[in-house]
């Protein structure tokens, strides 16, 4: 399967954050837009600015930003497990807000690992030819 045939889910993260704006800006780039078909998961009112023939939106209702952040991620997990989605991109969420709403929440990486039953995992950043895996996660600098 070529990368242009992939279905890419993007969760918008915190509905009061920068996720919607970052997604809209990214999808204006042709190299990104041509990477596949997109399913944007989040608040349809925020995501309406994202347009394109290969863009679908999934509106997920929520009562507060923390709940929304997790419900968007849960919907993406459901679509991945159902074989609908090939790749997942997540926009930022507020770990502080979500951890109050969902006790024990640490971050996207840990949440996804638990959802898929993965015990040994890491977080990697990719930019061009560079791959970076960090040694520690979510540790306060103090």
PDB file of C-alpha atoms in Angstrom:
ATOM      1  CA  UNK A   1       0.000   0.000   0.000  1.00  0.00           C
ATOM      2  CA  UNK A   2       1.406   3.400  -0.990  1.00  0.00           C
ATOM      3  CA  UNK A   3       1.384   6.177   1.590  1.00  0.00           C
ATOM      4  CA  UNK A   4      -1.284   8.038  -0.455  1.00  0.00           C
ATOM      5  CA  UNK A   5      -3.626   5.065   0.040  1.00  0.00           C
ATOM      6  CA  UNK A   6      -3.405   5.285   3.836  1.00  0.00           C
ATOM      7  CA  UNK A   7      -6.249   6.441   6.050  1.00  0.00           C
ATOM      8  CA  UNK A   8      -4.881   8.838   8.626  1.00  0.00           C
ATOM      9  CA  UNK A   9      -6.874   9.734  11.732  1.00  0.00           C
ATOM     10  CA  UNK A  10      -6.087  13.021  13.445  1.00  0.00           C
ATOM     11  CA  UNK A  11      -7.442  13.695  16.920  1.00  0.00           C
ATOM     12  CA  UNK A  12      -7.755  17.390  17.711  1.00  0.00           C
ATOM     13  CA  UNK A  13      -6.568  17.123  21.327  1.00  0.00           C
ATOM     14  CA  UNK A  14      -7.855  19.789  23.697  1.00  0.00           C
ATOM     15  CA  UNK A  15     -10.892  21.423  22.034  1.00  0.00           C
ATOM     16  CA  UNK A  16      -9.911  24.720  23.681  1.00  0.00           C
ATOM     17  CA  UNK A  17      -6.288  24.369  22.572  1.00  0.00           C
ATOM     18  CA  UNK A  18      -4.330  24.852  19.369  1.00  0.00           C
ATOM     19  CA  UNK A  19      -5.149  21.472  17.814  1.00  0.00           C
ATOM     20  CA  UNK A  20      -7.795  22.673  15.376  1.00  0.00           C
ATOM     21  CA  UNK A  21      -5.596  25.493  14.108  1.00  0.00           C
ATOM     22  CA  UNK A  22      -2.528  23.265  13.747  1.00  0.00           C
ATOM     23  CA  UNK A  23      -4.531  20.614  11.863  1.00  0.00           C
ATOM     24  CA  UNK A  24      -6.005  23.214   9.484  1.00  0.00           C
ATOM     25  CA  UNK A  25      -2.564  24.688   8.763  1.00  0.00           C
ATOM     26  CA  UNK A  26      -1.002  21.258   8.207  1.00  0.00           C
ATOM     27  CA  UNK A  27      -3.736  20.205   5.793  1.00  0.00           C
ATOM     28  CA  UNK A  28      -3.088  23.267   3.633  1.00  0.00           C
ATOM     29  CA  UNK A  29       0.296  21.765   2.720  1.00  0.00           C
ATOM     30  CA  UNK A  30       0.022  19.671  -0.441  1.00  0.00           C
ATOM     31  CA  UNK A  31       2.725  17.225   0.652  1.00  0.00           C
ATOM     32  CA  UNK A  32       0.676  16.430   3.754  1.00  0.00           C
ATOM     33  CA  UNK A  33      -2.708  16.543   2.029  1.00  0.00           C
ATOM     34  CA  UNK A  34      -1.450  14.075  -0.588  1.00  0.00           C
ATOM     35  CA  UNK A  35      -0.233  11.614   2.080  1.00  0.00           C
ATOM     36  CA  UNK A  36      -3.594   9.842   2.250  1.00  0.00           C
ATOM     37  CA  UNK A  37      -7.234  10.192   3.223  1.00  0.00           C
ATOM     38  CA  UNK A  38      -7.920  11.924   6.512  1.00  0.00           C
ATOM     39  CA  UNK A  39     -10.451  11.373   9.266  1.00  0.00           C
ATOM     40  CA  UNK A  40     -10.485  14.325  11.645  1.00  0.00           C
ATOM     41  CA  UNK A  41     -11.845  13.427  15.075  1.00  0.00           C
ATOM     42  CA  UNK A  42     -13.066  16.110  17.439  1.00  0.00           C
ATOM     43  CA  UNK A  43     -15.395  19.074  17.574  1.00  0.00           C
ATOM     44  CA  UNK A  44     -16.967  19.586  14.128  1.00  0.00           C
ATOM     45  CA  UNK A  45     -17.450  23.313  14.790  1.00  0.00           C
ATOM     46  CA  UNK A  46     -13.685  23.714  15.210  1.00  0.00           C
ATOM     47  CA  UNK A  47     -12.756  21.308  12.408  1.00  0.00           C
ATOM     48  CA  UNK A  48     -15.102  22.866   9.805  1.00  0.00           C
ATOM     49  CA  UNK A  49     -12.202  25.039   8.629  1.00  0.00           C
ATOM     50  CA  UNK A  50     -10.464  21.895   7.300  1.00  0.00           C
ATOM     51  CA  UNK A  51     -11.610  21.252   3.758  1.00  0.00           C
ATOM     52  CA  UNK A  52     -10.679  18.847   1.029  1.00  0.00           C
ATOM     53  CA  UNK A  53     -12.032  15.964  -1.019  1.00  0.00           C
ATOM     54  CA  UNK A  54     -10.006  13.491   1.027  1.00  0.00           C
ATOM     55  CA  UNK A  55     -11.041  14.852   4.444  1.00  0.00           C
ATOM     56  CA  UNK A  56     -13.855  13.419   6.564  1.00  0.00           C
ATOM     57  CA  UNK A  57     -14.850  14.665   9.999  1.00  0.00           C
ATOM     58  CA  UNK A  58     -16.145  12.703  12.962  1.00  0.00           C
ATOM     59  CA  UNK A  59     -17.963  14.951  15.435  1.00  0.00           C
ATOM     60  CA  UNK A  60     -17.618  13.599  18.964  1.00  0.00           C
ATOM     61  CA  UNK A  61     -19.891  15.179  21.593  1.00  0.00           C
ATOM     62  CA  UNK A  62     -18.369  16.073  24.964  1.00  0.00           C
ATOM     63  CA  UNK A  63     -19.229  18.024  28.099  1.00  0.00           C
ATOM     64  CA  UNK A  64     -15.835  19.503  28.979  1.00  0.00           C
ATOM     65  CA  UNK A  65     -12.417  19.793  27.305  1.00  0.00           C
ATOM     66  CA  UNK A  66     -10.832  16.947  29.305  1.00  0.00           C
ATOM     67  CA  UNK A  67     -13.650  14.565  28.437  1.00  0.00           C
ATOM     68  CA  UNK A  68     -13.469  15.672  24.807  1.00  0.00           C
ATOM     69  CA  UNK A  69      -9.731  15.068  24.608  1.00  0.00           C
ATOM     70  CA  UNK A  70     -10.153  11.472  25.791  1.00  0.00           C
ATOM     71  CA  UNK A  71     -13.296  10.773  23.774  1.00  0.00           C
ATOM     72  CA  UNK A  72     -11.527  11.916  20.594  1.00  0.00           C
ATOM     73  CA  UNK A  73      -8.665   9.538  21.364  1.00  0.00           C
ATOM     74  CA  UNK A  74     -11.062   6.695  22.226  1.00  0.00           C
ATOM     75  CA  UNK A  75     -12.843   7.153  18.886  1.00  0.00           C
ATOM     76  CA  UNK A  76      -9.514   6.934  17.063  1.00  0.00           C
ATOM     77  CA  UNK A  77      -8.645   3.748  18.956  1.00  0.00           C
ATOM     78  CA  UNK A  78     -12.019   2.287  17.969  1.00  0.00           C
ATOM     79  CA  UNK A  79     -11.381   3.114  14.295  1.00  0.00           C
ATOM     80  CA  UNK A  80      -7.881   1.617  14.403  1.00  0.00           C
ATOM     81  CA  UNK A  81      -9.088  -1.586  16.062  1.00  0.00           C
ATOM     82  CA  UNK A  82     -11.901  -1.763  13.481  1.00  0.00           C
ATOM     83  CA  UNK A  83      -9.391  -1.656  10.634  1.00  0.00           C
ATOM     84  CA  UNK A  84     -10.660   1.701   9.333  1.00  0.00           C
ATOM     85  CA  UNK A  85      -7.503   3.693  10.120  1.00  0.00           C
ATOM     86  CA  UNK A  86      -3.870   2.970   9.222  1.00  0.00           C
ATOM     87  CA  UNK A  87      -2.050   5.842  10.944  1.00  0.00           C
ATOM     88  CA  UNK A  88      -2.791   8.102  13.916  1.00  0.00           C
ATOM     89  CA  UNK A  89      -1.703  11.693  14.514  1.00  0.00           C
ATOM     90  CA  UNK A  90      -2.621  13.356  17.799  1.00  0.00           C
ATOM     91  CA  UNK A  91      -2.814  17.078  18.476  1.00  0.00           C
ATOM     92  CA  UNK A  92      -1.860  18.367  21.943  1.00  0.00           C
ATOM     93  CA  UNK A  93      -4.095  17.955  24.946  1.00  0.00           C
ATOM     94  CA  UNK A  94      -3.811  19.233  28.499  1.00  0.00           C
ATOM     95  CA  UNK A  95      -2.414  16.376  30.570  1.00  0.00           C
ATOM     96  CA  UNK A  96      -3.284  18.279  33.728  1.00  0.00           C
ATOM     97  CA  UNK A  97      -6.954  18.648  32.745  1.00  0.00           C
ATOM     98  CA  UNK A  98      -7.286  15.069  31.521  1.00  0.00           C
ATOM     99  CA  UNK A  99      -5.596  13.591  34.617  1.00  0.00           C
ATOM    100  CA  UNK A 100      -8.212  15.299  36.799  1.00  0.00           C
ATOM    101  CA  UNK A 101     -10.986  13.864  34.600  1.00  0.00           C
ATOM    102  CA  UNK A 102      -9.388  10.404  34.200  1.00  0.00           C
ATOM    103  CA  UNK A 103      -7.310   9.449  37.218  1.00  0.00           C
ATOM    104  CA  UNK A 104      -4.005   7.863  36.276  1.00  0.00           C
ATOM    105  CA  UNK A 105      -3.795   9.462  32.823  1.00  0.00           C
ATOM    106  CA  UNK A 106      -0.148  10.224  32.025  1.00  0.00           C
ATOM    107  CA  UNK A 107      -0.178  10.971  28.297  1.00  0.00           C
ATOM    108  CA  UNK A 108      -1.054   9.825  24.786  1.00  0.00           C
ATOM    109  CA  UNK A 109       1.750   7.254  24.591  1.00  0.00           C
ATOM    110  CA  UNK A 110       0.826   5.416  27.772  1.00  0.00           C
ATOM    111  CA  UNK A 111      -2.898   5.599  27.014  1.00  0.00           C
ATOM    112  CA  UNK A 112      -2.425   4.113  23.542  1.00  0.00           C
ATOM    113  CA  UNK A 113      -0.076   1.395  24.831  1.00  0.00           C
ATOM    114  CA  UNK A 114      -2.678   0.344  27.403  1.00  0.00           C
ATOM    115  CA  UNK A 115      -5.502   0.407  24.833  1.00  0.00           C
ATOM    116  CA  UNK A 116      -3.569  -1.975  22.592  1.00  0.00           C
ATOM    117  CA  UNK A 117      -2.121  -4.142  25.376  1.00  0.00           C
ATOM    118  CA  UNK A 118       1.465  -3.143  24.665  1.00  0.00           C
ATOM    119  CA  UNK A 119       3.831  -3.541  27.622  1.00  0.00           C
ATOM    120  CA  UNK A 120       7.126  -2.391  26.085  1.00  0.00           C
ATOM    121  CA  UNK A 121       6.826   0.920  24.236  1.00  0.00           C
ATOM    122  CA  UNK A 122       8.477   4.249  23.664  1.00  0.00           C
ATOM    123  CA  UNK A 123       7.705   7.657  22.204  1.00  0.00           C
ATOM    124  CA  UNK A 124       9.485   8.711  19.009  1.00  0.00           C
ATOM    125  CA  UNK A 125       9.677  12.024  17.225  1.00  0.00           C
ATOM    126  CA  UNK A 126      10.310  11.982  13.468  1.00  0.00           C
ATOM    127  CA  UNK A 127      11.461  14.953  11.398  1.00  0.00           C
ATOM    128  CA  UNK A 128      12.872  14.335   7.949  1.00  0.00           C
ATOM    129  CA  UNK A 129      15.650  11.787   8.332  1.00  0.00           C
ATOM    130  CA  UNK A 130      15.960  12.298  12.084  1.00  0.00           C
ATOM    131  CA  UNK A 131      14.444   9.893  14.606  1.00  0.00           C
ATOM    132  CA  UNK A 132      14.506  10.821  18.288  1.00  0.00           C
ATOM    133  CA  UNK A 133      13.450   8.670  21.220  1.00  0.00           C
ATOM    134  CA  UNK A 134      13.530  10.371  24.588  1.00  0.00           C
ATOM    135  CA  UNK A 135      14.929   8.780  27.756  1.00  0.00           C
ATOM    136  CA  UNK A 136      12.280  10.119  30.146  1.00  0.00           C
ATOM    137  CA  UNK A 137       8.646  11.137  29.797  1.00  0.00           C
ATOM    138  CA  UNK A 138       6.371  13.463  31.690  1.00  0.00           C
ATOM    139  CA  UNK A 139       8.868  14.254  34.429  1.00  0.00           C
ATOM    140  CA  UNK A 140       8.717  17.761  35.888  1.00  0.00           C
ATOM    141  CA  UNK A 141      11.941  19.757  35.583  1.00  0.00           C
ATOM    142  CA  UNK A 142      11.766  20.731  39.261  1.00  0.00           C
TER     143      UNK A 142
END
